[in-house]
XYZ file of C-alpha atoms in Angstrom:
646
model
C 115.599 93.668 9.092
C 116.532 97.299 10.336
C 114.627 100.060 10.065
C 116.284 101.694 6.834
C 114.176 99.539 4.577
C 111.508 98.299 6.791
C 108.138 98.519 5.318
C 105.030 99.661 7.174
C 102.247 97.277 7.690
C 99.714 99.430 5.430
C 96.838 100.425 6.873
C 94.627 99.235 3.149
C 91.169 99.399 2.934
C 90.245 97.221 -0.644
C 86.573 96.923 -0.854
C 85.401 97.774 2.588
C 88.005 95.118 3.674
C 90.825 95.861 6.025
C 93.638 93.575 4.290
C 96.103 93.305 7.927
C 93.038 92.044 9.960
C 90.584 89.297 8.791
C 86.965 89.698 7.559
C 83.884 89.873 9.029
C 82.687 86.523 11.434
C 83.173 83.263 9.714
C 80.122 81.075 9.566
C 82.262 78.046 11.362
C 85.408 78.154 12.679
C 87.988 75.381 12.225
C 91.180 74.772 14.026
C 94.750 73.196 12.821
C 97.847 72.560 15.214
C 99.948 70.103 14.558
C 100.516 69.044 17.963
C 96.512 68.367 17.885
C 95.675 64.343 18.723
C 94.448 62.741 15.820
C 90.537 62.116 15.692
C 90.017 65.720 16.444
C 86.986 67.570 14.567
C 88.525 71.151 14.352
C 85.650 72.528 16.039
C 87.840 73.891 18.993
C 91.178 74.221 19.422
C 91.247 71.231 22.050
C 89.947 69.221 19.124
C 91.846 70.551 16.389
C 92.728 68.775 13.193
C 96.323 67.466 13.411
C 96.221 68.091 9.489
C 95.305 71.356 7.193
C 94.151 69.021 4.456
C 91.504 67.790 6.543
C 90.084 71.710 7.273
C 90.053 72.712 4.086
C 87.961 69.346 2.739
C 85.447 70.300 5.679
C 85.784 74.173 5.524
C 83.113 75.782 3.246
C 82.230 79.597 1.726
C 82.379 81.664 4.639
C 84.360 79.875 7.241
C 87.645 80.514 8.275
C 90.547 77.898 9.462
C 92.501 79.025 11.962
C 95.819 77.113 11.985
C 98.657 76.876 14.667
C 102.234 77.612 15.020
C 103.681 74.706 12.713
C 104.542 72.547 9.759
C 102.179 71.135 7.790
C 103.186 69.492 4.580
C 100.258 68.913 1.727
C 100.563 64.947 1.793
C 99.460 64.352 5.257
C 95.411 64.270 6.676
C 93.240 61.728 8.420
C 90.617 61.204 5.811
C 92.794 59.443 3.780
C 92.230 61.695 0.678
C 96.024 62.834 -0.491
C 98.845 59.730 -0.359
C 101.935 60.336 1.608
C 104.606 60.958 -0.650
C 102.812 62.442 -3.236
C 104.663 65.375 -5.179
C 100.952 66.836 -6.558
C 99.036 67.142 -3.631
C 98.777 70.698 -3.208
C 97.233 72.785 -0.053
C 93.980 73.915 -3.026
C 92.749 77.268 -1.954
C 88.887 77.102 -1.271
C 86.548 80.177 -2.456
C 84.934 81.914 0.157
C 87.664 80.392 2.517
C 89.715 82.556 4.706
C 92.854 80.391 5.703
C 95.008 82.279 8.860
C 97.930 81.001 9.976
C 100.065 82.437 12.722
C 97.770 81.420 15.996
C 99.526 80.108 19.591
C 97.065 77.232 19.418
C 97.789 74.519 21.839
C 101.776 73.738 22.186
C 102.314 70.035 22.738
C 99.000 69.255 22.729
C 98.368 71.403 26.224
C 95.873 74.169 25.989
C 96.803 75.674 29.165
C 99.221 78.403 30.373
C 97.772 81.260 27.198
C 94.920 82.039 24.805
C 95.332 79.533 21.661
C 93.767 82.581 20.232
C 96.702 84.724 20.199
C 97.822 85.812 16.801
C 101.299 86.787 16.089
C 102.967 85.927 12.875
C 106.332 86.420 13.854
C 106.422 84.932 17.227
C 103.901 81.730 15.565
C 105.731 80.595 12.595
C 103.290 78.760 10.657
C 104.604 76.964 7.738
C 103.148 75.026 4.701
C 106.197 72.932 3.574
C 106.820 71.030 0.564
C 109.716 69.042 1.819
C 107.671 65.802 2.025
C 110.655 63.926 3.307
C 111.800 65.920 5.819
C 115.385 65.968 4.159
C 116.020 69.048 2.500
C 119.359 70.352 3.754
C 119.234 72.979 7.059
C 120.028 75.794 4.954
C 117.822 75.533 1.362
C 118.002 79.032 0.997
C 121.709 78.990 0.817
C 122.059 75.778 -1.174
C 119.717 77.294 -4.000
C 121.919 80.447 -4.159
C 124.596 77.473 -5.231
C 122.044 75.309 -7.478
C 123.651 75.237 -11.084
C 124.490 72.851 -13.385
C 127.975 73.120 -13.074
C 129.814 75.199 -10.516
C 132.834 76.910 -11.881
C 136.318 77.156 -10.350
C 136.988 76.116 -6.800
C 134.434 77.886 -4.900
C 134.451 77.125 -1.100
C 131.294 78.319 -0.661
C 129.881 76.234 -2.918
C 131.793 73.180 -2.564
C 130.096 72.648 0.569
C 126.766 72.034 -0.977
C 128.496 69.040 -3.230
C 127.209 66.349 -0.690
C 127.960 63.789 -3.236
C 131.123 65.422 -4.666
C 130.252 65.018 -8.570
C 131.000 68.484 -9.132
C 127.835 70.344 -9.234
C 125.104 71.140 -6.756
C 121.677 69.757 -7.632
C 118.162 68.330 -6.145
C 120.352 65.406 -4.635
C 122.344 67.256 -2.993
C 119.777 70.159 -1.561
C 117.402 66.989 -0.743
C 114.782 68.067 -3.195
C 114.221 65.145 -5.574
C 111.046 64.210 -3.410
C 109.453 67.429 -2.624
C 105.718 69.240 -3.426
C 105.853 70.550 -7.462
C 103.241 73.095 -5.777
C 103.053 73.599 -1.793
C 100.135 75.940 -2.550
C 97.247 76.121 -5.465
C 94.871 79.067 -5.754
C 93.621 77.761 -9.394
C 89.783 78.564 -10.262
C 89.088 80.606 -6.781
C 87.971 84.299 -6.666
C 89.395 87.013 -4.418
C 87.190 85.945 -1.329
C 89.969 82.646 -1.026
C 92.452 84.261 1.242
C 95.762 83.182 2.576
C 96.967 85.124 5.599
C 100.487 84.735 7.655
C 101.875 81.486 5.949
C 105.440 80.800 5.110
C 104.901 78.712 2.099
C 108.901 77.211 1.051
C 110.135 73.886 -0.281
C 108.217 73.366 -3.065
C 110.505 71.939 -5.950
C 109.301 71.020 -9.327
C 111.187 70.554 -12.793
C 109.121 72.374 -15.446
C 105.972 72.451 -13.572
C 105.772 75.901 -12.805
C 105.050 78.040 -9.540
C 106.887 75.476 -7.081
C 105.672 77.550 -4.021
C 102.329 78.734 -5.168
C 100.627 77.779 -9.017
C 97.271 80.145 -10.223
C 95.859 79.470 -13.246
C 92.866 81.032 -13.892
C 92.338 81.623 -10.206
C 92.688 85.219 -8.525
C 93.916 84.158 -4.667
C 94.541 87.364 -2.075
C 97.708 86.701 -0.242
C 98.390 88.810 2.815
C 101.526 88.938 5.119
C 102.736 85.743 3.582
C 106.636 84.404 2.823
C 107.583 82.858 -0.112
C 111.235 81.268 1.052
C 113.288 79.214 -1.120
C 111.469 77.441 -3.851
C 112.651 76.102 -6.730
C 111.346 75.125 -10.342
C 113.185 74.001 -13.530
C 111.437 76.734 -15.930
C 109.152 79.437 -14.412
C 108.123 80.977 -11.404
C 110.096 79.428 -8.539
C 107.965 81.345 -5.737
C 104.437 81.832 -7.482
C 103.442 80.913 -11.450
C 100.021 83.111 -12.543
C 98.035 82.119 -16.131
C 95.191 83.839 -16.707
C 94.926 85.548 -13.245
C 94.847 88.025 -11.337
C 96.061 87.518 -7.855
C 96.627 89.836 -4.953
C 99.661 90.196 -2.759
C 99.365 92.512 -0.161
C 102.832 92.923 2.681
C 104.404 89.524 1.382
C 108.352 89.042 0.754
C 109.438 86.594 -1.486
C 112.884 85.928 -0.602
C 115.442 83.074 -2.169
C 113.334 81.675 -4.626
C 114.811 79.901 -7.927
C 113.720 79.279 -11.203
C 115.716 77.420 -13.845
C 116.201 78.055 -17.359
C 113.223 80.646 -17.627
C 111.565 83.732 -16.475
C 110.429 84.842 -13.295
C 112.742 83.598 -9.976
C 110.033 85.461 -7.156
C 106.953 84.957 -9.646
C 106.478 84.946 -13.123
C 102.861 86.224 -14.953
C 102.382 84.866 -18.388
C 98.690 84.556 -20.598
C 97.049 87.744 -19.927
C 97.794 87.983 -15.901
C 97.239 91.010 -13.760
C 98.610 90.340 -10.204
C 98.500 93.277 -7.542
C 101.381 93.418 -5.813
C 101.363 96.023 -3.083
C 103.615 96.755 -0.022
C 105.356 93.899 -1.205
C 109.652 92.789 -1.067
C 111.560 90.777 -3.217
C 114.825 89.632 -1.848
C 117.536 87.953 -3.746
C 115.766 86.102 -6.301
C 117.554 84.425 -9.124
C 116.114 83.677 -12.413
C 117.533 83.386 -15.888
C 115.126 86.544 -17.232
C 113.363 88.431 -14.501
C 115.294 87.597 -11.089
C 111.915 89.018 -8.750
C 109.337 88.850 -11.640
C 108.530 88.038 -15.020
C 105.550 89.186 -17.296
C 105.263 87.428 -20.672
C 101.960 88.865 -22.275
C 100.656 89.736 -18.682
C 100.358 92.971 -16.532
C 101.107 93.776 -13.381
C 100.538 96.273 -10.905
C 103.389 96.995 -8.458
C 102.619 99.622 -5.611
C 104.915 100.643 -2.496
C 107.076 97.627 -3.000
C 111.332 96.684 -3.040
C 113.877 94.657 -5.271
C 117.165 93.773 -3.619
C 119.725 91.634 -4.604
C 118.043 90.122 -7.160
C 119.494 88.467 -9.659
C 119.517 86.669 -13.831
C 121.995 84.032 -14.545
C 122.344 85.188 -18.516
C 119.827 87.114 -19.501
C 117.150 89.846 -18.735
C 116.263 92.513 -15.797
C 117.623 91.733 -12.684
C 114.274 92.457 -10.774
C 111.391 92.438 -13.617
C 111.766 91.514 -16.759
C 108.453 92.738 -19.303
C 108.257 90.917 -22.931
C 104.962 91.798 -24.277
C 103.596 93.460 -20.903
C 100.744 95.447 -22.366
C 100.691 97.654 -19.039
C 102.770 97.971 -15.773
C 102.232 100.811 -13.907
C 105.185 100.576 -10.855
C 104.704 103.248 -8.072
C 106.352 104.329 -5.135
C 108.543 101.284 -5.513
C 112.948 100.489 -4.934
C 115.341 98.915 -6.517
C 118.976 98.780 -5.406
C 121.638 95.861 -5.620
C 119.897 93.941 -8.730
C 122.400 92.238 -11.614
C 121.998 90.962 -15.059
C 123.479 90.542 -18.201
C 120.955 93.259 -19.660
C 118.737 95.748 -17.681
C 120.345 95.454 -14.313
C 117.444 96.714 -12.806
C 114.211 96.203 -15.335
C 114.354 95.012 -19.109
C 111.254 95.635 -21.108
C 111.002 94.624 -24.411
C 107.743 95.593 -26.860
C 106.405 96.534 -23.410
C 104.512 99.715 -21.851
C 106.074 100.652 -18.748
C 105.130 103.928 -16.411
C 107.461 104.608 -13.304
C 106.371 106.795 -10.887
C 108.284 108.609 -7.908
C 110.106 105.722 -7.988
C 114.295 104.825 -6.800
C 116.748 103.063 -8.884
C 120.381 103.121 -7.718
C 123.143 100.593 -7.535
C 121.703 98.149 -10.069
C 124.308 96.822 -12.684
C 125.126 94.566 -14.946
C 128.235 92.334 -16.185
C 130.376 92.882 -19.324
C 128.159 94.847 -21.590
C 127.071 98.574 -21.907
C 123.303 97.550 -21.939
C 121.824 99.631 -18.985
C 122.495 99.301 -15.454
C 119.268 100.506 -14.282
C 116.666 100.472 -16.973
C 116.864 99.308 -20.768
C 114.067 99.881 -23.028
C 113.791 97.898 -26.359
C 110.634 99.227 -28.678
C 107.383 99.811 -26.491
C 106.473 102.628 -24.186
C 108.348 104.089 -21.184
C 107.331 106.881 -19.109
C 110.054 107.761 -16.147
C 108.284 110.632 -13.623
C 109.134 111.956 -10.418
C 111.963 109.327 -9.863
C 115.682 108.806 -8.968
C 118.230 106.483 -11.321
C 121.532 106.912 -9.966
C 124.885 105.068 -9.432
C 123.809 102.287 -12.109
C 126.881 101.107 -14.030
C 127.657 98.664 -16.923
C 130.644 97.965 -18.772
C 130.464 101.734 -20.322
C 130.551 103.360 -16.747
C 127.902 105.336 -14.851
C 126.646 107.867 -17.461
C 123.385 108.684 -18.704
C 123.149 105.738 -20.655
C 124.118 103.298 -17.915
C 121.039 104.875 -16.500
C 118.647 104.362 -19.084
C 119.619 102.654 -22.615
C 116.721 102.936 -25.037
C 116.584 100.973 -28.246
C 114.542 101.635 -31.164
C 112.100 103.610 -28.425
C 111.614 107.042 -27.272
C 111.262 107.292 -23.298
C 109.814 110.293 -21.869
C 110.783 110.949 -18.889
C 110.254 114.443 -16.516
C 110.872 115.942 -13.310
C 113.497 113.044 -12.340
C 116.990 112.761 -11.527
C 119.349 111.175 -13.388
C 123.027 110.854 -13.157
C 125.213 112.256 -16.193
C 121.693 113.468 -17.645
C 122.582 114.934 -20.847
C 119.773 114.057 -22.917
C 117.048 114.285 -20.811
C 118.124 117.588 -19.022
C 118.184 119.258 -22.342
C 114.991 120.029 -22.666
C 113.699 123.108 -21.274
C 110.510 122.707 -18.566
C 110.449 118.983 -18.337
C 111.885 119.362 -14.841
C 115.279 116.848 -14.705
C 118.310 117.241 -12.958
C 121.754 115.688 -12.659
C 122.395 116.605 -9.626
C 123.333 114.365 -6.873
C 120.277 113.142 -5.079
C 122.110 112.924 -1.521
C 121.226 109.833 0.172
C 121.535 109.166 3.670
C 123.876 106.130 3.322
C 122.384 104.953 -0.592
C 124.977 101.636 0.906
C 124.611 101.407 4.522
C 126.496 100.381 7.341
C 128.028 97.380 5.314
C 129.124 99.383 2.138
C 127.183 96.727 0.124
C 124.349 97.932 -2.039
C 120.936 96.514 -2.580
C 121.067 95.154 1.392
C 118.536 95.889 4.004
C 120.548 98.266 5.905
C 120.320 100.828 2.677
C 119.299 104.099 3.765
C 117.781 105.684 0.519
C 116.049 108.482 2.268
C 117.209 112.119 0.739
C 119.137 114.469 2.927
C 117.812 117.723 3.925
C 120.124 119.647 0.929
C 118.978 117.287 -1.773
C 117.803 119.050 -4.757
C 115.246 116.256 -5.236
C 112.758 117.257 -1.911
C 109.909 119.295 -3.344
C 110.853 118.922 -7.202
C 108.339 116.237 -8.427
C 105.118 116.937 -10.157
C 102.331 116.822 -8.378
C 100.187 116.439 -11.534
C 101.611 112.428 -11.972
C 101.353 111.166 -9.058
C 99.578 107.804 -9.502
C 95.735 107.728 -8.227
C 94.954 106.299 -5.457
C 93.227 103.459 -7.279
C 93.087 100.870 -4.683
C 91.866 103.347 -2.225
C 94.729 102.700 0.447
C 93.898 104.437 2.835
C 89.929 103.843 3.126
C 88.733 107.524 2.410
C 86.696 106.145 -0.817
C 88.498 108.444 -2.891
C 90.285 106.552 -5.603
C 90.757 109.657 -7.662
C 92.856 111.459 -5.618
C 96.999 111.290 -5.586
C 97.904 108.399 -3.623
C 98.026 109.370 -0.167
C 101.546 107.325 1.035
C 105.155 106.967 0.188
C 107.350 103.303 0.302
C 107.605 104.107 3.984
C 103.616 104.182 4.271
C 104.373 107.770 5.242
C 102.863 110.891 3.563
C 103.617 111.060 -0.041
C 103.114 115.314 0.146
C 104.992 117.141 3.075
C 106.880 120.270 2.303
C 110.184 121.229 3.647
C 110.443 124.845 4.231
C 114.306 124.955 4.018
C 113.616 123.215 0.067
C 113.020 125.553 -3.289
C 109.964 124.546 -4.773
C 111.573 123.220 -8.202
C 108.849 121.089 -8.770
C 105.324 121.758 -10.491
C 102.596 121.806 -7.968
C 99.932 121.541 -10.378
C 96.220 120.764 -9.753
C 96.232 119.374 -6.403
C 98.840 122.621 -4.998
C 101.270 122.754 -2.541
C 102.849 121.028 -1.083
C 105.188 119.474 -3.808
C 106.221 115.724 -3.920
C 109.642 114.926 -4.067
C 111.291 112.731 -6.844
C 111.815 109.115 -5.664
C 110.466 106.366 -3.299
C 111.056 108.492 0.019
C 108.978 111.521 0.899
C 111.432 114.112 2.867
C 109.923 116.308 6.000
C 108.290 114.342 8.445
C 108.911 114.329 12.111
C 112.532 112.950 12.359
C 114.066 113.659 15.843
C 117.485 112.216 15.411
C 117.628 113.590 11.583
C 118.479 110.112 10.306
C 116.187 110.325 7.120
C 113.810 107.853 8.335
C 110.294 109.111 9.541
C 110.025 108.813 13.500
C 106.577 106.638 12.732
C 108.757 103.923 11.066
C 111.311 103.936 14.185
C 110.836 102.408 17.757
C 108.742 104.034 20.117
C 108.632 101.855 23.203
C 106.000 103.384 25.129
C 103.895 104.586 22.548
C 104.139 108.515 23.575
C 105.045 109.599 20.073
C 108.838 110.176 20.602
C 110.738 107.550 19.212
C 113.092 105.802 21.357
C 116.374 107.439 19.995
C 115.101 110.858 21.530
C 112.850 110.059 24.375
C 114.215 110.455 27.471
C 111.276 108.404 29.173
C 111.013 105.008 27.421
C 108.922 103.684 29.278
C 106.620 106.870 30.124
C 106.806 106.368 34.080
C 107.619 110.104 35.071
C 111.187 109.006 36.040
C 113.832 110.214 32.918
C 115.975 107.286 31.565
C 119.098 109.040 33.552
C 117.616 108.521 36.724
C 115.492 105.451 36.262
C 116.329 102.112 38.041
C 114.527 100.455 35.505
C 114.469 102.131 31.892
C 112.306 100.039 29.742
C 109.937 98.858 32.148
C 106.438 97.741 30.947
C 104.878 101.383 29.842
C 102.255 102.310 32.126
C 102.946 100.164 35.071
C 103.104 101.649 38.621
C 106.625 102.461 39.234
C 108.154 104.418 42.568
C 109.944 107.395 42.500
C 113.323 105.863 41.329
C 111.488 104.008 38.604
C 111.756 100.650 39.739
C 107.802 98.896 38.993
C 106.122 98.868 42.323
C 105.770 94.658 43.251
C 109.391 94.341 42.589
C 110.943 92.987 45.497
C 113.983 91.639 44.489
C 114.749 94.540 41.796
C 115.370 92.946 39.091
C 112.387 94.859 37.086
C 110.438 92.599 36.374
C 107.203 91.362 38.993
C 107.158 88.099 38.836
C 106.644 84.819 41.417
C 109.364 85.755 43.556
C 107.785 88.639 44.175
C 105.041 87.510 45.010
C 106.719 84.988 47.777
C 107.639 88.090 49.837
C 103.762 90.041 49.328
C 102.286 87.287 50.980
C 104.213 87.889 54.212
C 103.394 91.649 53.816
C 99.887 91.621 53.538
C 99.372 90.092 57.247
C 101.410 93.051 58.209
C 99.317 96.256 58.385
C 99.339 100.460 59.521
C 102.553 102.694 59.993
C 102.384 101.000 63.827
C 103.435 97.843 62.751
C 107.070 97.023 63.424
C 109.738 97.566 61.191
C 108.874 95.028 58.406
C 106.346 97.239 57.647
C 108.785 100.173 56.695
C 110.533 97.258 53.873
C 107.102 96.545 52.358
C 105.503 99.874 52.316
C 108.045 101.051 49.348
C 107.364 98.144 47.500
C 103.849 96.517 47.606
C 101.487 99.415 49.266
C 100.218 100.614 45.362
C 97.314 102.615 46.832
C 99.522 104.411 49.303
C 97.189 104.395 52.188
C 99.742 103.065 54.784
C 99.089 99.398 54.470
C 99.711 96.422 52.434
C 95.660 94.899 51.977
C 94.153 93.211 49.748
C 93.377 96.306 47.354
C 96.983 96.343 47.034
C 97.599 92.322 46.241
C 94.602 93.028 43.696
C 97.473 95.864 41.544
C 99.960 93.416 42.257
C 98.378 91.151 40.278
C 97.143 93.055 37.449
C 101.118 94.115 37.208
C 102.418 90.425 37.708
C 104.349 88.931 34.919
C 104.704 84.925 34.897
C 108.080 83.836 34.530
């Protein structure tokens, strides 16, 4: 993912709880790696459960299991409890249970060579699969773009998927007929059952609802978690909620499927209230509600982005609202989403309030029902945001914007394109004018991808032009100041949501809180940006950690030596380097001090003082870190503080 349309990893504070570390000391500590021997007790990573089933049947309120880089499927333990082959067992959330994946653990079964302890979720992939089989098709994220009941035309693409050649692409062919109707179940748990740095993906069901994750009457927190490529026959590919209120805090759901219903990334239904915060939902195909759908259920949506998703023939590309009694969306993008009505969002008998919010590019197929937005009865109240360049069969106008039926929207101190209507009211703060985007595209001309740069160029008339008086409250207190009253604090880039641009007119109302003014849309203008791209240096590389990103530092690795005269450019910041830059240890200069390196110290340190002949002179430069005119054992101690194994 590039920058453009990275999201930060938000510092939140919910409760006292920081949500991107874990919680306070577990009471025991259990251990899962799949390359674990079986017999193991999880008591140490040594003698760590091969299975997850068999942690979480031991694990109890308060302890935390700490699993290993992996697959683990929900059919498999050692106790003997779940049947192999079983499409309902189901990883079952436990209260009080903090369940982390994303550890080094023990790789083949050897402990040695790093600390099992070592958490990274990118680099430690740990994944809770429902392909019980092991035969779901390399790509299922790809095949389920294809999944229909009947492909039409000759589509090469497609035709690939047709293992069987019968002229559609179904569970046969994607391998799916066996796999988990629910990989994950957070049913009947409170908030204090966490799941942290899974990839849950695989799970396949027909008609039994949330494939990847089912809640009913449970409320589950979900942190830094993918949802990837699950499928079910009605609703909620990714995640199904009844009755609950889940949280998901920095997750992406990405390629999940549901059939002939609502809800492709998640759909909330009997009086649900998910939190969804910091969140992105990535090509997601549904028939109503390609990213989410609410059927008599809330949501709250906060700092999150829809792209590319997608409905077969119905409703809202990314959310889809029928009888939603409240969703308040802040701070939040949509770009690239399709449908047959309400590219972007349809809500029907629904109350809807966007704020400082981006919808651009959305559109829908042969009818002139609203590219971005279409309201039918219900509420809808449209402040401080951006709805541009959405288009249906009627063009780009107003209406393609926003299409109301039998409801009134009321919407102020936003930008629409074409705005008739809503700019002809005197004080309520709207504009038509173009909101100049960096690249509203990017680099591939295609719209709704992750290279979109929606951040607003230093003319736009849309810096400084919100209303400070509706920005949403910080209710979840994000950034840990106990202050849930106040404005909320961050934009979509986890940035400052109130900077002022002194080169702006302040358009907008600064009401209550003052100056400085917040700007209409996801993106808030004015921070430090060295290379004036429209993305705030904090969300850009900065290699040695000095504060200047590395487009515009000319010391990337913060040695004293500028890049233009620096052997080695992007050594390891803060290692001892000599004058031309090259890391002192580094005897073969290749920049990096490693165990051919040290091959050549040990002849150097039984050579000592200036006296010494000649072979001194070659290892001074290199290995005498304390300058003091020999190579000792002071200096083999830095060496090995700077040595890197291979």
């Amino acid at each position: 993912m590039t920058f453009a349309f990275r999201l930060a990893t938000l510092v939140i504070v919910l409760g006292g709880v920081m949500l991107t570390e874990t919680s306070a000391p577990a009471q025991v500590t259990w251990h899962v790696d799949d390359d674990a021997p079986l017999g193991g007790d999880g008591q140490s990573w040594p003698t760590a459960f091969r299975y997850l089933q068999d942690a979480l049947a031991a694990a109890a309120s308060g302890d935390q299991i700490r699993v290993a880089a992996g697959l683990y499927t929900p059919d498999r333990d050692e106790a003997g409890l779940v049947t192999p082959g079983n499409r309902d067992a189901t990883f079952q959330m436990v209260d009080g249970v903090e369940l982390i994946g994303g550890y080094r653990g023990c790789p083949g079964g050897t402990c040695g060579g790093g600390d099992p302890d070592e958490r990274n979720i990118a680099v430690y992939e740990t994944i809770l699969s429902g392909d019980l089989a092991a035969n779901d098709i390399p790509d299922l994220a790809a095949g389920l773009n294809c999944f229909t009941v009947l492909y039409v035309g000759p589509d090469p693409g497609c035709e690939a998927f047709d293992l069987d050649e019968d002229g559609d692409v179904d569970r046969n062919d994607l391998g799916t007929t066996e796999n988990s109707n629910h990989v994950v179940m957070g049913s009947g748990v409170s908030p204090t059952a966490v799941l942290d740095g899974f990839a849950v993906t695989a799970g396949s069901g027909e008609y039994t609802r949330g494939a990847g994750m089912q809640n009913l009457m449970g409320d589950p927190t979900m942190r830094n978690c993918l949802f990837l490529a699950n499928y079910d026959g009605g609703d909620g590919g990714g995640v199904f909620n009844s009755g609950s209120s889940p949280m998901f805090v920095n997750c992406t759901f990405h390629a999940n499927r549901s059939g002939s219903n609502g809800g492709g990334g998640m759909e909330n239904e009997d009086g649900s209230n998910p939190l969804i915060l910091g969140c992105r939902f990535v090509a997601n195909w549904a028939n109503s509600g390609g990213a989410i759908g609410n059927l008599h259920a809330s949501a709250r949506i906060v700092n999150s982005v829809f792209l590319g998703n997608r409905c077969t023939w119905s409703w809202g590309g990314a959310i889809w609202n029928l009888y939603a009694d409240s969703v308040p969306i802040t701070n939040c993008i949509f770009s690239g989403n399709t449908s047959q009505s309400g590219g972007a969002l349809y809500n029907v008998h629904s109350n809807i309030t966007m704020t400082n919010c981006t919808i651009v590019n959305n559109h829908i197929g042969d009818y002139n029902w609203g590219g971005g937005i279409r309201q039918s009865n219900g509420t809808l109240v449209v402040v401080n945001s951006i709805l541009w360049g959405n288009w249906d069969s009627g063009g780009t106008d107003e209406s393609a914007q926003l299409r109301m039926t039998d409801a009134t929207p009321v919407v102020r101190y936003s930008c629409i394109r074409g705005c008739t209507t809503f700019c002809s009211v005197p004080g309520n703060g709207n504009t038509g004018d173009d909101p100049l985007f960096f690249d509203a595209d990017g680099p591939d001309d295609l719209p709704g991808t992750e290279d979109d740069n929606l951040g607003l160029a230093p003319e736009s008339r849309c810096i400084d032009a919100g209303d400070n008086d509706a920005v949403a409250p910080d209710t979840f207190d994000l950034d840990g100041d106990l202050n849930t009253t106040e404005p909320i604090p961050f934009d979509v880039w986890a940035v400052s949501r109130f900077i002022d641009v002194p080169d702006a007119p302040d358009t907008g109302n600064p009401g209550a809180p003052g100056p400085p003014i917040v700007d209409m849309g996801a993106h808030e203008s004015g921070g430090d940006d060295c290379n004036h791209n429209g993305v705030p240096d904090e969300m850009e590389l900065d290699y040695d950690g000095d504060s200047w990103i590395d487009a515009c530092d000319r010391d990337d690795d913060g040695d004293a030596v500028p890049d233009s005269e620096d052997a080695c450019p992007f050594g390891e910041p803060g290692e001892p380097a000599g004058p031309d830059g090259q890391p002192l240890g580094d005897w073969n200069a290749d920049c990096v001090v490693d165990v051919s390196d040290y091959t050549v110290l040990a002849v150097c340190l039984v050579i000592s003082g200036p006296s010494t002949p000649p072979p001194y002179i070659a290892c001074s430069p290199v290995y005498d870190f304390d300058r003091d005119s020999d190579v000792d054992l002071e200096d083999f101690g830095a060496f090995q503080r700077q040595f890197a194994s291979p």
